[in-house]
Coordinates of C-alpha atoms (C1' of nucleotides) in Angstrom, one line a residue:
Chain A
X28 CA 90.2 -35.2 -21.0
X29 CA 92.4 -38.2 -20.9
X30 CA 95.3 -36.4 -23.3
X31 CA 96.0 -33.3 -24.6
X32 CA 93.1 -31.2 -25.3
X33 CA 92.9 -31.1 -29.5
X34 CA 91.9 -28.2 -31.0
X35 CA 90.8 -27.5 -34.7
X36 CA 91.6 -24.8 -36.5
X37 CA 89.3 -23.0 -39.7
X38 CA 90.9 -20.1 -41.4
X39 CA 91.4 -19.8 -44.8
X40 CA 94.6 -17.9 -44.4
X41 CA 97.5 -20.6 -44.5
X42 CA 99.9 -17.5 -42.6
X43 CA 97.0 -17.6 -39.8
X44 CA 96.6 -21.2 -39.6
X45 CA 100.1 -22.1 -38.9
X46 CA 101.6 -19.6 -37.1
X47 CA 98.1 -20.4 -34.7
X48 CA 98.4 -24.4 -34.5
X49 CA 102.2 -23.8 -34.1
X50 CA 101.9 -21.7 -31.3
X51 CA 99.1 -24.2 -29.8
X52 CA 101.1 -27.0 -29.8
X53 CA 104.4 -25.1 -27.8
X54 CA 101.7 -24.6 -25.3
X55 CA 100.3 -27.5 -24.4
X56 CA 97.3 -28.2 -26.9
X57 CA 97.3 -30.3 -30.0
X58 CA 96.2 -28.3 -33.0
X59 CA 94.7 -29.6 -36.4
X60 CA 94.2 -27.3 -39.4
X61 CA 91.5 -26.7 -41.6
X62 CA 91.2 -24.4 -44.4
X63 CA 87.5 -24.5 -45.6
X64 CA 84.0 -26.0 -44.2
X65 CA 84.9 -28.1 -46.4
X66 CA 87.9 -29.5 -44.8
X67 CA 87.0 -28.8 -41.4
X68 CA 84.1 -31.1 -41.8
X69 CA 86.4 -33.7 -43.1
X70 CA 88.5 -33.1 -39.6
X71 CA 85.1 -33.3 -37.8
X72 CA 83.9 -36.6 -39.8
X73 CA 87.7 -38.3 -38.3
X74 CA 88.6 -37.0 -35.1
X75 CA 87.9 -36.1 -32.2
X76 CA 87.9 -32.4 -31.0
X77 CA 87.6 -30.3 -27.7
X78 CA 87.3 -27.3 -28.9
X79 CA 87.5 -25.1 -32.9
X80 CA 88.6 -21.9 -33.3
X81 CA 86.8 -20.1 -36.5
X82 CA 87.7 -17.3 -38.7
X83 CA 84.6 -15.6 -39.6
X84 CA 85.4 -14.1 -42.5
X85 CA 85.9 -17.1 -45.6
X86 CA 85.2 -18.2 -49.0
X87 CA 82.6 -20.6 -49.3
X88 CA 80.3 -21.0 -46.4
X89 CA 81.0 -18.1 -43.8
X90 CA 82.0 -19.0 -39.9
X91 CA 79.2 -17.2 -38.6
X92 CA 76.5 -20.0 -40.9
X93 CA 79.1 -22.7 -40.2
X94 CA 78.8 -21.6 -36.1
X95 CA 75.3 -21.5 -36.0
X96 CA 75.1 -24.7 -37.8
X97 CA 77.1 -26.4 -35.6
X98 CA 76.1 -25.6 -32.2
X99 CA 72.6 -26.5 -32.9
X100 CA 73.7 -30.5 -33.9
X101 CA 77.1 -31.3 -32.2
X102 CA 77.9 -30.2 -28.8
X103 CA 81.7 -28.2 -29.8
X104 CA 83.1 -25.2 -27.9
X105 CA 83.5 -22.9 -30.8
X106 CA 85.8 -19.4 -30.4
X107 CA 85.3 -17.2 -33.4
X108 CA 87.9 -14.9 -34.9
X109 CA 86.7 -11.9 -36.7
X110 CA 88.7 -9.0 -38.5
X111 CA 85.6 -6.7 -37.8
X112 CA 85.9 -5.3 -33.8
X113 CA 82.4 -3.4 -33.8
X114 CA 80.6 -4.4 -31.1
X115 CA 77.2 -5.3 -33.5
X116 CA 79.3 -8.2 -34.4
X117 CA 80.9 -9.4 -31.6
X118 CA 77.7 -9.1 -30.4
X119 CA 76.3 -11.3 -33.4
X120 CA 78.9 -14.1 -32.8
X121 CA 78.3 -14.8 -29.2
X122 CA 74.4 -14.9 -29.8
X123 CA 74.5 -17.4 -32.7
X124 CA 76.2 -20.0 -30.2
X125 CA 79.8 -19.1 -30.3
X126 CA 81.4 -19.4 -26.5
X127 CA 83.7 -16.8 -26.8
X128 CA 85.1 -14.1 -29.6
X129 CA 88.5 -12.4 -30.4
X130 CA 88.9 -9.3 -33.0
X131 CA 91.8 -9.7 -34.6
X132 CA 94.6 -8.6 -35.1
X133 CA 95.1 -11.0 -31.6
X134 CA 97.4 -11.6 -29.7
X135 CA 98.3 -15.4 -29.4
X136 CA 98.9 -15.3 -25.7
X137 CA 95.0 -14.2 -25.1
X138 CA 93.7 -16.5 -27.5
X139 CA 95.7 -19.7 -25.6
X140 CA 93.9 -18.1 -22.6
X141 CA 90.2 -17.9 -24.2
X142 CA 90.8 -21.3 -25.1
X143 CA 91.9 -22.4 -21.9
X144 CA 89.2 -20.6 -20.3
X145 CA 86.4 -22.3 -22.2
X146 CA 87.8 -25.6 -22.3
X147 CA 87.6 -25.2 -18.3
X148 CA 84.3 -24.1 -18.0
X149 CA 83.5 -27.0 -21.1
X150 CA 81.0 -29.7 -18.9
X151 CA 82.7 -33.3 -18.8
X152 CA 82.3 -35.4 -21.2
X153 CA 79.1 -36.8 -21.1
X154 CA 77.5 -39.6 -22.9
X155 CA 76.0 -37.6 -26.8
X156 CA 74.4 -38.7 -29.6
X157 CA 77.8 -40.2 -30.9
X158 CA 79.3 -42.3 -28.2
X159 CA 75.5 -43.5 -27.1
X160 CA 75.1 -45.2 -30.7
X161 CA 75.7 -48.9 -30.9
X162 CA 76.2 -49.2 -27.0
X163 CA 73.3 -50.8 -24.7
X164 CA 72.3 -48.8 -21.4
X165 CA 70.9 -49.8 -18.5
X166 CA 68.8 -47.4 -16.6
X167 CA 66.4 -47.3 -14.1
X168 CA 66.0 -51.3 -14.2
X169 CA 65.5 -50.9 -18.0
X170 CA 67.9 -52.0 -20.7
X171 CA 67.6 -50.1 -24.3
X172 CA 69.3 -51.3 -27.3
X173 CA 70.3 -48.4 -29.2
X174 CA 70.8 -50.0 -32.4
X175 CA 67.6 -51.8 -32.1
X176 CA 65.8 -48.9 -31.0
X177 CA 64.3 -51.7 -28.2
X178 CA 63.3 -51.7 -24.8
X179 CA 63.6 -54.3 -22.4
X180 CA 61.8 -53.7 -18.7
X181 CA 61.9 -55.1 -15.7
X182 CA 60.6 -58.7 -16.6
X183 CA 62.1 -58.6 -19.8
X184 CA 59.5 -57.9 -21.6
X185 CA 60.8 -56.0 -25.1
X186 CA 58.9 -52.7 -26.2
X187 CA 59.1 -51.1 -29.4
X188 CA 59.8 -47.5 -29.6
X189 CA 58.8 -45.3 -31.9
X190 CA 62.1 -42.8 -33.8
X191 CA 60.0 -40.4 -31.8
X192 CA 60.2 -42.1 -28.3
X193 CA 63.9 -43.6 -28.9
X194 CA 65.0 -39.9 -29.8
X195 CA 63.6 -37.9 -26.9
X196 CA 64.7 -41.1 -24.6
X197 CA 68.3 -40.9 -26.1
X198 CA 68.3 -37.6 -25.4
X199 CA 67.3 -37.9 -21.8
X200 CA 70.0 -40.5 -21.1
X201 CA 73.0 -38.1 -22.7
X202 CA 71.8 -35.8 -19.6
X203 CA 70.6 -37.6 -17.0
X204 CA 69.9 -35.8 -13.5
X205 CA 69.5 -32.6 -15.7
X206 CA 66.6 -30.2 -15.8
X207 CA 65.7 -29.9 -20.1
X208 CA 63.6 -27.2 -21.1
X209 CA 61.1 -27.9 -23.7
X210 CA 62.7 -25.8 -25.9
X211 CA 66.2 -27.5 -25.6
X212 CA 64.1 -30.8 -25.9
X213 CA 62.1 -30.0 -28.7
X214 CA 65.8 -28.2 -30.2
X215 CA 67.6 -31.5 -29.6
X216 CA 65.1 -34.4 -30.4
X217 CA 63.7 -32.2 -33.5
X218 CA 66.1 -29.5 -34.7
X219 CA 63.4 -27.2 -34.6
X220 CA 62.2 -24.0 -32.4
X221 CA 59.1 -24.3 -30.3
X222 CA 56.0 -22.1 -30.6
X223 CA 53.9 -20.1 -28.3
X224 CA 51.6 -23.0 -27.5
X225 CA 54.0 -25.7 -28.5
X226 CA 53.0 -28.9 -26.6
X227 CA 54.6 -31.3 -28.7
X228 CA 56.8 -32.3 -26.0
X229 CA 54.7 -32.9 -23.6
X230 CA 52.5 -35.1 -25.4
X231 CA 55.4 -37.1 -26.3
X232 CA 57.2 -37.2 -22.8
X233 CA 53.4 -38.5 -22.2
X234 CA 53.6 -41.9 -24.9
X235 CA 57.4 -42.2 -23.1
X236 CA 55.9 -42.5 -20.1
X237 CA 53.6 -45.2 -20.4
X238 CA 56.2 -47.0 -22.1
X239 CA 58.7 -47.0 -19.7
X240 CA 57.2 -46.0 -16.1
X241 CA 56.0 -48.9 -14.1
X242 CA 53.0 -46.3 -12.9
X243 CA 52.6 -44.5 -15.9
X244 CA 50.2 -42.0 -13.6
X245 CA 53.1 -41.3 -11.1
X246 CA 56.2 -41.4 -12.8
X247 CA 59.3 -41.7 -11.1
X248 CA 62.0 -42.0 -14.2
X249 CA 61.2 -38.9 -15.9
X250 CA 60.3 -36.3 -13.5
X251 CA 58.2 -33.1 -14.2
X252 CA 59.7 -29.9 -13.2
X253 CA 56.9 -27.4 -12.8
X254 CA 57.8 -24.6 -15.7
X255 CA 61.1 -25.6 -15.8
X256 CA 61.0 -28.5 -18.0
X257 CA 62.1 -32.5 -17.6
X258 CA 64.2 -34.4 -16.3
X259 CA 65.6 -37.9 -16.0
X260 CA 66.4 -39.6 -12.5
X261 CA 68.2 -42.7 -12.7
X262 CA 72.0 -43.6 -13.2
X263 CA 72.9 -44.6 -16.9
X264 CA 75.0 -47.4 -17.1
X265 CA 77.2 -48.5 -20.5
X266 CA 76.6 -52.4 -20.9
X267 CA 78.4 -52.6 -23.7
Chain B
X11 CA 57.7 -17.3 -12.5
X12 CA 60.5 -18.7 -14.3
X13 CA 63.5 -18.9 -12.5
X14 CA 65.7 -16.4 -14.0
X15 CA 69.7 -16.5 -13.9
X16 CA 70.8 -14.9 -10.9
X17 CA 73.8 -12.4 -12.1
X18 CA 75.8 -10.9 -8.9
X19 CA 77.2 -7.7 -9.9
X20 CA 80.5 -6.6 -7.8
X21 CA 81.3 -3.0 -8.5
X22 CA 82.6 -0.2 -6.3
X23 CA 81.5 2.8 -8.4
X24 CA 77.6 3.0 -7.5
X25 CA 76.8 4.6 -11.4
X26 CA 77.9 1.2 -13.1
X27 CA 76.3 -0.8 -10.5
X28 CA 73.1 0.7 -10.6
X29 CA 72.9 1.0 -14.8
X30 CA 74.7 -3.0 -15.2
X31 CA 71.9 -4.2 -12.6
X32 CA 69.1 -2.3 -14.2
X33 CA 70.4 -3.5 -17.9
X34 CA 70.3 -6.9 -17.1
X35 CA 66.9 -6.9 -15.1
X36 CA 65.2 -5.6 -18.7
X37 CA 66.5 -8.1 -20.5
X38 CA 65.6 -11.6 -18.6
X39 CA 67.6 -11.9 -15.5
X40 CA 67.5 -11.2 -12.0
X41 CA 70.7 -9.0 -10.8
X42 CA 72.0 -8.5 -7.8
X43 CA 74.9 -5.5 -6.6
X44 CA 77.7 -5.8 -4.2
X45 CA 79.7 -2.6 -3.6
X46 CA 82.8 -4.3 -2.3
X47 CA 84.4 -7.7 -1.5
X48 CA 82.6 -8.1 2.7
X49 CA 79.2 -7.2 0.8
X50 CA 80.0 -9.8 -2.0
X51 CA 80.3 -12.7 0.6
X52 CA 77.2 -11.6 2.4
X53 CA 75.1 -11.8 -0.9
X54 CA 77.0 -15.5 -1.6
X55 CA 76.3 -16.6 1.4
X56 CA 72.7 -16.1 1.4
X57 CA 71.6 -16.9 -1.9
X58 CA 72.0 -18.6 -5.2
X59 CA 73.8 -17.1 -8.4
X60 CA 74.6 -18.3 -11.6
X61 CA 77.1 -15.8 -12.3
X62 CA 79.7 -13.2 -11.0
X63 CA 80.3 -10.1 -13.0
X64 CA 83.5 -8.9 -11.0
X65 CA 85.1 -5.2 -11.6
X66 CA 88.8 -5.7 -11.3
X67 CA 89.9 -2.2 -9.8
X68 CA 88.4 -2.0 -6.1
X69 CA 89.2 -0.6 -2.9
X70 CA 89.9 -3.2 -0.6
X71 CA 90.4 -6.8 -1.6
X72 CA 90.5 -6.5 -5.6
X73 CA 89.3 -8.0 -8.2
X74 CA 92.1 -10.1 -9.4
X75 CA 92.7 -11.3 -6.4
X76 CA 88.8 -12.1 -5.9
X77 CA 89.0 -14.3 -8.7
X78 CA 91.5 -16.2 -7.9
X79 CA 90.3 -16.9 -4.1
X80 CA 86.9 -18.0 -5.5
X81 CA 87.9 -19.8 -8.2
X82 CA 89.6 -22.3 -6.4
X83 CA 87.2 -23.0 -4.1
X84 CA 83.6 -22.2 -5.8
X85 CA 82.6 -23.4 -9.3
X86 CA 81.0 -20.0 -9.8
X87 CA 81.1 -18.3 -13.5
X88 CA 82.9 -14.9 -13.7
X89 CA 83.7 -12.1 -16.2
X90 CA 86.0 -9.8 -15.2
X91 CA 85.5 -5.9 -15.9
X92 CA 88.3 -3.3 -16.1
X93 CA 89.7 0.1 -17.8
X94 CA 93.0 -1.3 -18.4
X95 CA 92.4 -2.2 -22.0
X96 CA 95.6 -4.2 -22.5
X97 CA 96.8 -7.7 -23.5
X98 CA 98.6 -8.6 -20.5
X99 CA 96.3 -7.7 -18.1
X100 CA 93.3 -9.4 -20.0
X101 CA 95.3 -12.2 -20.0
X102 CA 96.3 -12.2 -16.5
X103 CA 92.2 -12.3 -15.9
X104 CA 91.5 -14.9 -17.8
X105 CA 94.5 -17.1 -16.8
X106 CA 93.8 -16.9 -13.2
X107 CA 90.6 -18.4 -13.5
X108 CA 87.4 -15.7 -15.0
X109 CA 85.7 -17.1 -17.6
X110 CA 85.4 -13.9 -19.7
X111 CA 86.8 -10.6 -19.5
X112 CA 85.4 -7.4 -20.8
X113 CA 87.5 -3.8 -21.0
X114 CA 85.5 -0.9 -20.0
X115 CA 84.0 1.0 -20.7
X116 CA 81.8 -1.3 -22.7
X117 CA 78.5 -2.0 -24.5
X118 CA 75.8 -3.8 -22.2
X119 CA 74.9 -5.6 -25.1
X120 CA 77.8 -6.8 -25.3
X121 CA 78.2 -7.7 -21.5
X122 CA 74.5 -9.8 -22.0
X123 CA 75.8 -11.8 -25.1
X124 CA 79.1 -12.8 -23.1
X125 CA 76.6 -13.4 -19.9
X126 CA 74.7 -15.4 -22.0
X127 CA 77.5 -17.2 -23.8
X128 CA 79.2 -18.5 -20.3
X129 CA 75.8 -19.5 -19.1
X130 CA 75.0 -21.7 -22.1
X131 CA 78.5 -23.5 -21.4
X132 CA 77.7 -24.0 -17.5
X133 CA 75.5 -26.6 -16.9
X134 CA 72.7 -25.5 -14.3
X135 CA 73.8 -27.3 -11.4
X136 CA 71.0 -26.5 -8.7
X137 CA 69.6 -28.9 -6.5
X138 CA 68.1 -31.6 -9.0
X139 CA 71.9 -32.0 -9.3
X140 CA 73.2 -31.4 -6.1
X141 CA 74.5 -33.7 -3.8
X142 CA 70.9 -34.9 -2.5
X143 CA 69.9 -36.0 -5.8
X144 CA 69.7 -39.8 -6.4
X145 CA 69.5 -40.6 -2.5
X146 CA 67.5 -41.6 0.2
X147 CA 66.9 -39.7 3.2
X148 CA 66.0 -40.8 6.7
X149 CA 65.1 -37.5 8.8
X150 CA 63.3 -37.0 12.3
X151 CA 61.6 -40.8 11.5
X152 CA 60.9 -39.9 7.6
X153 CA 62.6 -41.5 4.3
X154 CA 62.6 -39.4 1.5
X155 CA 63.3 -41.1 -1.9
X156 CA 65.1 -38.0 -4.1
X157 CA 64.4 -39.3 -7.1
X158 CA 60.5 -40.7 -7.0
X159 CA 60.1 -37.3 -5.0
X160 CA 58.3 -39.8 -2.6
X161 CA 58.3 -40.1 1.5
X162 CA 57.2 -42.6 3.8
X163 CA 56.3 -42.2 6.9
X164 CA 57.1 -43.7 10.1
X165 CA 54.0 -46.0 9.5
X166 CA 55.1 -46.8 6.1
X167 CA 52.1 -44.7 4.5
X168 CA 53.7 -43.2 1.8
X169 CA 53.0 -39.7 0.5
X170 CA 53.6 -37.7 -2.5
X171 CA 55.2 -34.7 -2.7
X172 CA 54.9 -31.6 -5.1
X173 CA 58.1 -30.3 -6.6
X174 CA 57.2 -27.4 -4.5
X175 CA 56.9 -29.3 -1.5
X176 CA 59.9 -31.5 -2.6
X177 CA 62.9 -28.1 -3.3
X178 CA 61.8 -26.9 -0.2
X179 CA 62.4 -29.9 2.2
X180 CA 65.0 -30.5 0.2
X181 CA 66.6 -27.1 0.6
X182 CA 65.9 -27.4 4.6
X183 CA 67.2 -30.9 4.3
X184 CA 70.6 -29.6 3.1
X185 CA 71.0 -27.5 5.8
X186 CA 69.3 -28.9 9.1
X187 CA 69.1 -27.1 12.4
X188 CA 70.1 -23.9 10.5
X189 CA 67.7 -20.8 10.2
X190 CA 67.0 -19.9 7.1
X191 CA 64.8 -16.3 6.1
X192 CA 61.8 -16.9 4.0
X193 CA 64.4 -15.0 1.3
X194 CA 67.0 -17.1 1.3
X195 CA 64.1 -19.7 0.7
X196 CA 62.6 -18.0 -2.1
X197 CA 65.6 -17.6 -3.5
X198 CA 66.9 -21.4 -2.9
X199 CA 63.3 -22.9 -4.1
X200 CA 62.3 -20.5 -6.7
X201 CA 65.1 -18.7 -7.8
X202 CA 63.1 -14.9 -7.1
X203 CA 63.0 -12.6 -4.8
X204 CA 60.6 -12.1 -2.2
X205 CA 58.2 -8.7 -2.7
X206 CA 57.3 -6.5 -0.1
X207 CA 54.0 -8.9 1.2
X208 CA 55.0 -12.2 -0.3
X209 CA 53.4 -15.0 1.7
X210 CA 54.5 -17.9 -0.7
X211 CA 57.2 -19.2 1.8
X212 CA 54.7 -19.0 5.0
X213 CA 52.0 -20.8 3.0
X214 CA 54.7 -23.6 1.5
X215 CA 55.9 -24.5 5.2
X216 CA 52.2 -25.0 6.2
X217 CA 51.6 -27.0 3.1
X218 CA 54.9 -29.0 3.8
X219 CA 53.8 -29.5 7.7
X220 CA 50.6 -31.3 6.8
X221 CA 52.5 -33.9 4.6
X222 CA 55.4 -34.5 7.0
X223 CA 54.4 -33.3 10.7
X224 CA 53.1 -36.1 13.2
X225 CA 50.7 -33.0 14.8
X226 CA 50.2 -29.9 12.4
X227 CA 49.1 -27.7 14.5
X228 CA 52.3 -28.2 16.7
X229 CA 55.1 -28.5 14.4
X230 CA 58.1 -30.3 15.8
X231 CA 60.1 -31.1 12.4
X232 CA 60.1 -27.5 11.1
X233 CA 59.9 -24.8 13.2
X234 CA 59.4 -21.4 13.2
X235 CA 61.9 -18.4 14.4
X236 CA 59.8 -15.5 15.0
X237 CA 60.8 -13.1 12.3
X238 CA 63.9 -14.8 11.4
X239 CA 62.3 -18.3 9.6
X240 CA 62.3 -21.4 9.7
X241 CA 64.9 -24.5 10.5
X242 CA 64.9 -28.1 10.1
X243 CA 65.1 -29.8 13.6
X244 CA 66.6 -33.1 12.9
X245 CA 69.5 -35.1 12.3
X246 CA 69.7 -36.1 7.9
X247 CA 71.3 -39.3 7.2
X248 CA 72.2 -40.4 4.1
X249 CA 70.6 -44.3 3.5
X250 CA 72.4 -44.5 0.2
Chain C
dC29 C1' 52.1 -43.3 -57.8
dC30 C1' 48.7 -45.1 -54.4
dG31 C1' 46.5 -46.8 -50.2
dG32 C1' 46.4 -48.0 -45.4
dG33 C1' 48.4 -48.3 -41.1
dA34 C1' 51.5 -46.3 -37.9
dT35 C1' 53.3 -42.2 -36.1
dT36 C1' 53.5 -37.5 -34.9
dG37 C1' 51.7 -32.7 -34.3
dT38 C1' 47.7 -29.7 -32.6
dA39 C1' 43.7 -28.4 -29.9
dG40 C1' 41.2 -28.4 -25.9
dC41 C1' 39.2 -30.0 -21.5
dG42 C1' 39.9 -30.6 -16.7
dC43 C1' 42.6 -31.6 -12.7
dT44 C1' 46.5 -30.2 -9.8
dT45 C1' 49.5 -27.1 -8.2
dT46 C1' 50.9 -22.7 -6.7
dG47 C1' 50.9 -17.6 -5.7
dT48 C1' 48.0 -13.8 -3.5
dA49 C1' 44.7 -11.8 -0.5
dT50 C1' 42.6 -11.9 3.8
dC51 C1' 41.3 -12.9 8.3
dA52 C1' 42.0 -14.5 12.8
dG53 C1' 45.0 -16.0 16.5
dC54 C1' 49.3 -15.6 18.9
dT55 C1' 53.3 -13.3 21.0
dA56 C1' 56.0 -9.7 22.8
dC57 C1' 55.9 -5.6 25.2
dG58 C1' 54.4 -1.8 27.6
Chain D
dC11 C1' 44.6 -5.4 29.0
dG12 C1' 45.6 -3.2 24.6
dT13 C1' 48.2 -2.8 20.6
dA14 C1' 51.3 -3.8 16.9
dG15 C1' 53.7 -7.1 14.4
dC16 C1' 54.0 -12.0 13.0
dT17 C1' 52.3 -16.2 11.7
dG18 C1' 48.9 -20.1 10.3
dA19 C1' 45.0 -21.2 7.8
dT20 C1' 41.5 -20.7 4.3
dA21 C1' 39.7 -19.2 0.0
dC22 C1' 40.3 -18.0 -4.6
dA23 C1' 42.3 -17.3 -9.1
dA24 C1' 45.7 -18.2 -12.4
dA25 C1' 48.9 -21.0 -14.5
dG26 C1' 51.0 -25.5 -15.7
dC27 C1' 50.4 -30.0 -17.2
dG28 C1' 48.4 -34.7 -18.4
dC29 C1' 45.4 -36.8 -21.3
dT30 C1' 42.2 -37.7 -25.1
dA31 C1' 40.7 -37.0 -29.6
dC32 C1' 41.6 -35.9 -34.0
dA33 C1' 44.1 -34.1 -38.1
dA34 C1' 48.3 -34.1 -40.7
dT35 C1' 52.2 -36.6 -42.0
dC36 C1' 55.2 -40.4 -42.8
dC37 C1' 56.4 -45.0 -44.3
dC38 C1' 56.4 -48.8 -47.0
dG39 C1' 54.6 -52.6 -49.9
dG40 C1' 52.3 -53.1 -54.1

DNA sequence: CCGGGATTGTAGCGCTTTGTATCAGCTACG
DNA sequence: CGTAGCTGATACAAAGCGCTACAATCCCGG
């Protein structure tokens, strides 16, 4: 985090939303309001955000849909504020993807420190979906072209990848040195939930394979982790 | 045999230790209790955990000050537990490095969903991250490539290793001419504990010593400590 | 709207890897 | 020497994974 961490405000009730960003920026943090989904994705679309902080209860599409929504696609530390305090749905909003909660009425002070506390756990910026578009990697001795969706190897010979391939692959290289599950692959490269005898990845880290490792029947790029899931060993490098 | 988070559970009053622990082993994790600061750095010490769940109010060193000791130096999740119920003190928790804080007395539900919650936000950082990963080796007359999980020989024969064979030489390799109990092994390799007549460990090593031991039958590389373990007997060197 | 090729998901076989049981040898210690 | 506790090795069964084949689906030009 080169600046000051920027944090996005939803909450339909104007009172809320300023007092909130006020008291953000005195402390530290620069704060953006939104007042609706429909707004906030407006925000989303423009800028760029560490962190949101979501009123549950709106007009329009609700925080909890919004939450779950978002953590599945973009990769944004999400703190949900809630006017209900049972514990059924503070339990709710953690387990739909939000990385903290706060009942309200809240006090401001422990909010700036919820915030703080997940922006410190929040991993470093890696390479996502967003900043890997348009760029050119190198990896491995490989060189992909991410607009192209094109492969160059080692004697620069070009290989076509399928959407399938260049998605999985894309997703490997935001994460590289990382154990993925199937299920976070299949989550990520698919947007969907795997099955009981779901082997769709593995079929497709398969067709990667022979695409990309020099001995397609000992692969050293993309490593098996025995029931843990994949992984990808090499440094990524932005060419451009 | 899915390696389960590893929750350390630091509490002084045995009734909450016992009922967190057994909460958390029926719903997906492995748990693990320390009744007081000296028995919380034994358990460290020995084995891998994802996560601390830390009771503030202790005889002894306390919580608070706990925290803030390990927080500097380990990158180790916590969530704080205490009766005081009120803003200032759950702020002083979070602001001196926890990650979460939850006011007893509280529902275990809602101590998993915050468990879970921190967990998704730290990335798993065991040892296909770790400082070993993306180096080569040279040990006792052995290279070991980290990232084609490959190792050649002092003839230049190479051999190929299972990720069981690879996590543990690399789990002895991080820690040469130290003896480690087939436990902490377990633990390190698999993430589990050992049962009463697990053999796993004693049957890995003799795996392991056929790949990597000049004479098998007299093992020079790895030895063994009569009912202590094993230890690595060589200088590691990092080639790159 | 249709047809054909490319791509992607599903099923299943078979190999490899790994955990457990068991036995036999070894060591320490009387 | 004899015994008890460890350890090493072998055998076996279960689980995980790679790969092939095939079915379903997508894509795109006509």
């Amino acid at each position: 985090m080169n600046s000051l961490p920027h944090i996005l405000v939803v909450d339909d009730h104007r009172q809320i939303r300023d007092s909130v960003t006020r008291f953000l920026e005195r402390n530290g943090m620069r704060a953006t309001a939104a007042k609706d989904a429909r707004e906030m994705e407006e925000k989303l679309a423009k800028g760029h955000f560490d962190l949101m902080v979501l009123d549950v209860m709106m007009p329009g599409e609700d925080g909890l849909s919004i939450c779950k929504r978002l953590s599945a696609e973009k990769r944004l530390p999400i703190i949900m504020l809630t006017a209900l305090g049972q514990d059924q749905d503070r339990i709710v909003g953690l387990e739909i993807g939000a990385d903290d909660y706060l009942p309200k009425p809240f006090n401001p002070r422990e909010l700036l420190a919820r915030i703080k506390a997940v922006l410190r756990r929040a991993p470093e910026e890696r390479l996502e979906a967003g900043p890997l578009s348009g760029r050119i990697l190198r990896f491995g001795g490989l060189t992909l072209d991410t607009d192209a969706h094109m492969l160059t190897d080692r004697d620069g010979n070009r290989v076509q990848l399928t959407t399938a391939d260049f998605r999985l692959l894309t997703v490997l290289l935001a994460r590289p040195r990382t154990v993925l599950s199937r299920e976070q692959i299949l989550d990520l490269t698919a947007g969907r939930a795997a099955g009981p005898l779901d082997r769709t990845i593995d079929n497709q880290i398969s067709r990667l394979r022979r695409k990309i490792e020099m001995d397609p029947l000992r692969p050293t790029l993309i490593t098996t982790v025995r029931s843990q899931g994949y992984s990808l060993n090499a440094d990524v490098e932005v060419v451009e």
